[in-house]
Amino acid sequence: GMMFLVQRETQTTLLAAVFRVLILLISATPYPRMPKELLPTVITAMCGRLLDRNSNKNEHYALLVNVLSCLEAAFAKVPPSSDVFGVLIDHCAGPSLAQQKSSVVVILLRCIEEEMHFSVRCGALQVLRSVVHNYPSCANIIWEKVRDIVLDLLQTESFEDQKCDANFGPPKEELSTKGRCLVAGIKVIDECLRVSSGFKGADDLKECRLLDIQQISDCTVNKSIKSAPHFEIETPGPSQNCSLDITLGTNRWTEVLETHLPRGLSHASAMVRTASLTCFAGMTSDVFFSLPVNKRDYVTSSSVSLLFVCFIMFP
């Protein structure tokens, strides 16, 4: 019934309510006990709505934001599903251009292009972050596009310090949306770098005893670092096997250290600086020591300098 409304309803207010309910359903549904095609069907229906351009511009943007919120919830579901991964890569390398344009990843990449509203771009970037986190092999598909988009956003004027004329300048709300869009983009870059670096977390899958029950139980638990991408996914065939290529990780880090992070770490927005600094947390020791000496020095000095600034501003 929900999918019927999502696919056919045209009344804006009702659609907004449907999407709010759908987000809750997507988040709360126990998919292991459901038909395996349920979540892929929902994702396919949502992507069909992203291609719908029958509404006026404002209604269209609002619709896209709602759809992207549902997609983010769908791709963020854990554990990752081989059926969802199949939907993601379906038609990515199809024989015809029309098939490639209908793939989920291509549709999402189209939503982050410059002509789209910043709220839509922000939502699409958040979806892509969830995609890369749960389905790491998609990082190679989206890397070049996201890299160029984020660099373009970083090269624009500072969002917080920009002086806007009351009659001609963009409103503060729009600037705030631009800032959130940039932060979302940097987080996608961060996730892609973690994938190419083979980041699994310092204590990933390490058995540790819960401190609060130590004295009454000998029970141990598997501690999983949530910031690490899900590299181990049960999928048929070799398509989801993420073999670690240290050269790829080194090359991507070198590129980002030359172009993106110098702008991000010196940005006027504290949120942008924080997101940029957090990228360093996903760099593995193998990648760090494979970088040129000047790049390693930059990573160390930038981290120490920003830490020193934080101590001064927040003693």
Short mmCIF file of C-alpha atoms in Angstrom, two decimals:
data_model
loop_
_atom_site.label_atom_id
_atom_site.label_comp_id
_atom_site.label_asym_id
_atom_site.label_seq_id
_atom_site.Cartn_x
_atom_site.Cartn_y
_atom_site.Cartn_z
CA GLY A 1 0.00 0.00 0.00
CA MET A 2 2.81 2.43 0.83
CA MET A 3 4.60 1.64 -2.42
CA PHE A 4 1.38 2.18 -4.36
CA LEU A 5 1.08 5.68 -2.89
CA VAL A 6 4.77 6.45 -3.42
CA GLN A 7 4.61 5.48 -7.08
CA ARG A 8 1.26 7.06 -8.00
CA GLU A 9 0.29 9.79 -5.55
CA THR A 10 0.61 13.38 -6.80
CA GLN A 11 -0.78 15.38 -3.87
CA THR A 12 2.24 17.03 -2.22
CA THR A 13 1.00 17.13 1.38
CA LEU A 14 -0.06 13.49 1.36
CA LEU A 15 3.21 12.45 -0.24
CA ALA A 16 5.22 14.22 2.48
CA ALA A 17 3.26 12.33 5.15
CA VAL A 18 3.77 9.05 3.29
CA PHE A 19 7.53 9.57 3.18
CA ARG A 20 7.68 10.33 6.91
CA VAL A 21 5.89 7.07 7.65
CA LEU A 22 8.03 5.20 5.12
CA ILE A 23 11.28 6.30 6.81
CA LEU A 24 10.04 4.81 10.08
CA LEU A 25 9.02 1.59 8.35
CA ILE A 26 12.37 1.27 6.57
CA SER A 27 14.27 1.79 9.82
CA ALA A 28 12.16 -0.54 11.97
CA THR A 29 11.48 -3.45 9.60
CA PRO A 30 13.27 -6.74 10.53
CA TYR A 31 14.48 -7.55 7.01
CA PRO A 32 16.01 -10.98 7.84
CA ARG A 33 12.45 -12.18 8.53
CA MET A 34 11.00 -10.57 5.40
CA PRO A 35 11.13 -11.56 1.71
CA LYS A 36 14.62 -10.79 0.44
CA GLU A 37 13.29 -8.63 -2.40
CA LEU A 38 11.44 -6.24 -0.05
CA LEU A 39 14.17 -3.65 0.50
CA PRO A 40 15.44 -3.73 -3.10
CA THR A 41 11.86 -3.15 -4.27
CA VAL A 42 11.54 -0.11 -1.99
CA ILE A 43 14.86 1.28 -3.25
CA THR A 44 13.87 0.80 -6.88
CA ALA A 45 10.55 2.57 -6.31
CA MET A 46 12.31 5.47 -4.58
CA CYS A 47 14.77 5.87 -7.43
CA GLY A 48 11.88 5.92 -9.87
CA ARG A 49 10.54 8.92 -7.96
CA LEU A 50 13.91 10.68 -8.32
CA LEU A 51 13.39 10.62 -12.08
CA ASP A 52 9.89 12.16 -11.82
CA ARG A 53 9.87 15.74 -13.12
CA ASN A 54 6.14 16.35 -13.47
CA SER A 55 5.82 18.67 -10.44
CA ASN A 56 6.78 22.34 -10.27
CA LYS A 57 10.30 23.27 -9.19
CA ASN A 58 9.66 23.86 -5.46
CA GLU A 59 7.50 20.75 -5.12
CA HIS A 60 10.08 18.77 -7.06
CA TYR A 61 12.91 19.78 -4.72
CA ALA A 62 10.83 18.94 -1.65
CA LEU A 63 9.95 15.57 -3.17
CA LEU A 64 13.59 14.79 -3.94
CA VAL A 65 14.71 15.63 -0.40
CA ASN A 66 12.05 13.32 1.06
CA VAL A 67 12.95 10.50 -1.32
CA LEU A 68 16.65 10.88 -0.54
CA SER A 69 15.94 10.69 3.19
CA CYS A 70 14.18 7.35 2.61
CA LEU A 71 17.06 6.09 0.49
CA GLU A 72 19.58 7.06 3.15
CA ALA A 73 17.64 5.03 5.71
CA ALA A 74 17.45 2.09 3.29
CA PHE A 75 21.16 1.98 2.45
CA ALA A 76 22.14 2.51 6.09
CA LYS A 77 20.43 -0.72 7.20
CA VAL A 78 22.82 -3.23 8.75
CA PRO A 79 23.89 -5.84 8.12
CA PRO A 80 24.37 -4.99 4.44
CA SER A 81 22.38 -7.07 1.99
CA SER A 82 23.63 -8.80 -1.14
CA ASP A 83 20.26 -8.09 -2.76
CA VAL A 84 20.60 -4.36 -2.11
CA PHE A 85 24.13 -4.47 -3.48
CA GLY A 86 22.77 -6.11 -6.61
CA VAL A 87 20.33 -3.23 -7.07
CA LEU A 88 23.19 -0.74 -6.62
CA ILE A 89 25.44 -2.16 -9.30
CA ASP A 90 22.65 -3.17 -11.69
CA HIS A 91 23.10 -1.47 -15.08
CA CYS A 92 26.23 0.42 -13.91
CA ALA A 93 28.14 -1.08 -16.82
CA GLY A 94 25.14 -1.83 -19.01
CA PRO A 95 25.48 -2.24 -22.79
CA SER A 96 23.39 0.85 -23.53
CA LEU A 97 23.60 4.43 -22.31
CA ALA A 98 19.92 4.31 -21.33
CA GLN A 99 20.56 1.36 -19.03
CA GLN A 100 23.53 3.09 -17.42
CA LYS A 101 21.48 6.23 -16.81
CA SER A 102 18.82 4.17 -15.01
CA SER A 103 21.27 2.67 -12.50
CA VAL A 104 20.84 3.72 -8.87
CA VAL A 105 24.39 5.03 -8.52
CA VAL A 106 24.15 7.15 -11.67
CA ILE A 107 20.81 8.60 -10.52
CA LEU A 108 22.35 9.57 -7.18
CA LEU A 109 25.38 11.13 -8.87
CA ARG A 110 23.02 13.16 -11.05
CA CYS A 111 21.46 14.58 -7.87
CA ILE A 112 24.77 16.12 -6.72
CA GLU A 113 25.41 18.03 -9.92
CA GLU A 114 25.78 21.79 -9.84
CA GLU A 115 22.37 22.64 -11.30
CA MET A 116 20.56 20.87 -8.45
CA HIS A 117 19.40 22.74 -5.34
CA PHE A 118 21.85 22.56 -2.43
CA SER A 119 19.33 20.76 -0.21
CA VAL A 120 19.01 18.03 -2.86
CA ARG A 121 22.77 17.80 -3.31
CA CYS A 122 23.23 17.53 0.45
CA GLY A 123 20.66 14.73 0.69
CA ALA A 124 22.23 12.83 -2.21
CA LEU A 125 25.71 13.10 -0.67
CA GLN A 126 24.38 11.71 2.60
CA VAL A 127 22.91 8.77 0.69
CA LEU A 128 26.23 8.17 -1.07
CA ARG A 129 28.03 8.14 2.25
CA SER A 130 25.71 5.37 3.50
CA VAL A 131 26.20 3.50 0.23
CA VAL A 132 30.01 3.57 0.48
CA HIS A 133 29.97 2.69 4.18
CA ASN A 134 27.87 -0.45 3.73
CA TYR A 135 28.91 -1.34 0.17
CA PRO A 136 32.58 -0.28 -0.10
CA SER A 137 33.20 -1.41 -3.67
CA CYS A 138 30.89 1.41 -4.82
CA ALA A 139 33.60 3.88 -3.74
CA ASN A 140 35.49 3.32 -6.99
CA ILE A 141 32.36 4.06 -9.02
CA ILE A 142 31.60 7.42 -7.41
CA TRP A 143 35.11 8.64 -6.50
CA GLU A 144 35.92 10.90 -9.46
CA LYS A 145 32.52 12.59 -9.56
CA VAL A 146 32.38 13.24 -5.80
CA ARG A 147 36.00 14.38 -5.72
CA ASP A 148 35.37 17.02 -8.39
CA ILE A 149 32.08 18.19 -6.83
CA VAL A 150 33.63 18.63 -3.37
CA LEU A 151 36.64 20.47 -4.77
CA ASP A 152 34.31 22.84 -6.61
CA LEU A 153 32.41 23.51 -3.36
CA LEU A 154 35.67 24.12 -1.48
CA GLN A 155 36.78 26.65 -4.06
CA THR A 156 33.74 28.85 -3.50
CA GLU A 157 33.81 31.70 -1.02
CA SER A 158 33.64 31.08 2.72
CA PHE A 159 30.06 30.41 3.81
CA GLU A 160 30.20 31.95 7.26
CA ASP A 161 32.21 35.10 6.52
CA GLN A 162 30.67 35.98 3.16
CA LYS A 163 29.04 39.42 3.22
CA CYS A 164 25.77 39.44 1.32
CA ASP A 165 23.79 42.44 0.23
CA ALA A 166 20.30 42.41 1.71
CA ASN A 167 18.71 42.84 -1.72
CA PHE A 168 20.99 40.81 -3.95
CA GLY A 169 22.87 38.30 -1.79
CA PRO A 170 21.64 34.82 -0.94
CA PRO A 171 19.83 34.45 2.39
CA LYS A 172 21.52 33.00 5.46
CA GLU A 173 19.46 29.83 5.15
CA GLU A 174 20.89 29.16 1.70
CA LEU A 175 24.43 29.73 2.94
CA SER A 176 23.79 27.30 5.77
CA THR A 177 22.55 24.72 3.28
CA LYS A 178 25.71 25.21 1.21
CA GLY A 179 27.78 24.63 4.31
CA ARG A 180 25.93 21.41 5.16
CA CYS A 181 26.33 20.28 1.56
CA LEU A 182 30.10 20.79 1.74
CA VAL A 183 30.35 18.94 5.05
CA ALA A 184 28.34 16.05 3.59
CA GLY A 185 30.65 15.97 0.58
CA ILE A 186 33.78 15.86 2.72
CA LYS A 187 32.29 12.98 4.70
CA VAL A 188 31.79 11.03 1.46
CA ILE A 189 35.44 11.74 0.57
CA ASP A 190 36.38 10.53 4.07
CA GLU A 191 34.41 7.30 3.60
CA CYS A 192 35.99 6.65 0.20
CA LEU A 193 39.47 7.22 1.65
CA ARG A 194 38.75 4.75 4.46
CA VAL A 195 37.77 2.17 1.86
CA SER A 196 40.89 2.70 -0.28
CA SER A 197 43.06 2.69 2.87
CA GLY A 198 41.56 -0.56 4.15
CA PHE A 199 40.52 1.08 7.42
CA LYS A 200 38.96 -1.44 9.81
CA GLY A 201 39.23 0.41 13.10
CA ALA A 202 41.93 0.14 15.75
CA ASP A 203 39.92 -2.32 17.84
CA ASP A 204 37.78 -3.86 15.13
CA LEU A 205 36.37 -7.30 16.05
CA LYS A 206 38.45 -7.34 19.21
CA GLU A 207 36.99 -9.20 22.16
CA CYS A 208 36.64 -6.98 25.19
CA ARG A 209 34.90 -7.42 28.51
CA LEU A 210 32.19 -4.92 29.39
CA LEU A 211 33.45 -2.88 32.32
CA ASP A 212 30.09 -2.52 34.00
CA ILE A 213 29.49 -6.29 34.23
CA GLN A 214 33.08 -7.41 34.75
CA GLN A 215 32.59 -8.44 38.32
CA ILE A 216 29.40 -10.44 37.79
CA SER A 217 29.93 -12.07 34.40
CA ASP A 218 32.66 -13.61 32.27
CA CYS A 219 30.76 -12.76 29.09
CA THR A 220 32.72 -11.22 26.23
CA VAL A 221 31.41 -9.31 23.24
CA ASN A 222 32.71 -8.53 19.78
CA LYS A 223 33.52 -4.83 19.58
CA SER A 224 33.00 -3.41 16.12
CA ILE A 225 34.13 0.07 15.10
CA LYS A 226 31.14 1.68 13.40
CA SER A 227 33.31 4.18 11.51
CA ALA A 228 34.90 1.33 9.55
CA PRO A 229 33.33 0.35 6.20
CA HIS A 230 31.66 -3.05 5.96
CA PHE A 231 34.24 -4.94 3.91
CA GLU A 232 32.89 -8.42 4.60
CA ILE A 233 29.57 -8.90 2.82
CA GLU A 234 28.13 -12.21 1.73
CA THR A 235 27.44 -11.78 -1.96
CA PRO A 236 27.43 -14.25 -4.81
CA GLY A 237 30.35 -13.82 -7.19
CA PRO A 238 33.49 -11.69 -6.91
CA SER A 239 31.91 -8.27 -7.50
CA GLN A 240 31.83 -7.22 -3.86
CA ASN A 241 35.28 -8.50 -2.92
CA CYS A 242 37.19 -5.38 -1.87
CA SER A 243 40.84 -6.33 -2.25
CA LEU A 244 43.09 -3.75 -0.65
CA ASP A 245 45.32 -1.91 -3.11
CA ILE A 246 47.70 0.21 -1.06
CA THR A 247 48.79 2.06 -4.21
CA LEU A 248 45.23 3.22 -4.85
CA GLY A 249 44.89 4.43 -1.26
CA THR A 250 48.22 6.25 -1.42
CA ASN A 251 47.38 7.95 -4.71
CA ARG A 252 43.98 9.11 -3.49
CA TRP A 253 45.38 10.41 -0.23
CA THR A 254 48.16 12.25 -2.06
CA GLU A 255 45.60 13.90 -4.33
CA VAL A 256 43.33 14.93 -1.45
CA LEU A 257 46.27 16.23 0.59
CA GLU A 258 47.27 18.45 -2.33
CA THR A 259 43.86 19.81 -3.30
CA HIS A 260 41.03 19.28 -0.81
CA LEU A 261 42.38 19.23 2.73
CA PRO A 262 44.45 22.45 2.59
CA ARG A 263 41.24 24.30 1.69
CA GLY A 264 39.10 22.34 4.13
CA LEU A 265 41.43 22.70 7.11
CA SER A 266 41.73 26.47 6.59
CA HIS A 267 38.03 27.02 5.90
CA ALA A 268 36.16 29.69 7.86
CA SER A 269 33.46 27.21 8.88
CA ALA A 270 34.27 25.18 12.00
CA MET A 271 32.08 22.32 10.72
CA VAL A 272 34.09 22.12 7.50
CA ARG A 273 37.40 22.18 9.38
CA THR A 274 36.21 19.44 11.73
CA ALA A 275 35.00 17.23 8.88
CA SER A 276 38.31 17.74 7.07
CA LEU A 277 40.37 16.90 10.16
CA THR A 278 38.31 13.76 10.78
CA CYS A 279 39.54 12.39 7.45
CA PHE A 280 42.94 11.77 9.06
CA ALA A 281 41.32 9.32 11.50
CA GLY A 282 40.68 6.87 8.66
CA MET A 283 44.26 6.81 7.38
CA THR A 284 45.93 3.47 8.08
CA SER A 285 49.58 3.19 9.06
CA ASP A 286 50.36 1.39 5.78
CA VAL A 287 49.07 4.32 3.76
CA PHE A 288 50.69 6.90 6.04
CA PHE A 289 54.18 5.40 5.71
CA SER A 290 53.78 4.98 1.96
CA LEU A 291 53.17 8.72 1.52
CA PRO A 292 56.04 11.05 0.55
CA VAL A 293 57.85 12.57 3.53
CA ASN A 294 56.43 16.05 2.91
CA LYS A 295 52.88 14.67 2.94
CA ARG A 296 53.47 12.80 6.19
CA ASP A 297 54.84 15.99 7.72
CA TYR A 298 51.77 17.87 6.54
CA VAL A 299 49.41 15.35 8.15
CA THR A 300 51.28 15.55 11.46
CA SER A 301 51.70 19.32 11.52
CA SER A 302 48.09 19.99 10.50
CA SER A 303 46.73 17.72 13.23
CA VAL A 304 48.95 19.26 15.91
CA SER A 305 48.23 22.83 14.77
CA LEU A 306 44.46 22.39 14.85
CA LEU A 307 44.68 20.68 18.23
CA PHE A 308 46.67 23.65 19.54
CA VAL A 309 44.06 26.07 18.16
CA CYS A 310 41.29 24.10 19.91
CA PHE A 311 43.13 24.32 23.23
CA ILE A 312 43.43 28.10 22.83
CA MET A 313 39.80 28.63 21.83
CA PHE A 314 38.37 26.15 24.35
CA PRO A 315 40.76 26.01 27.34
#
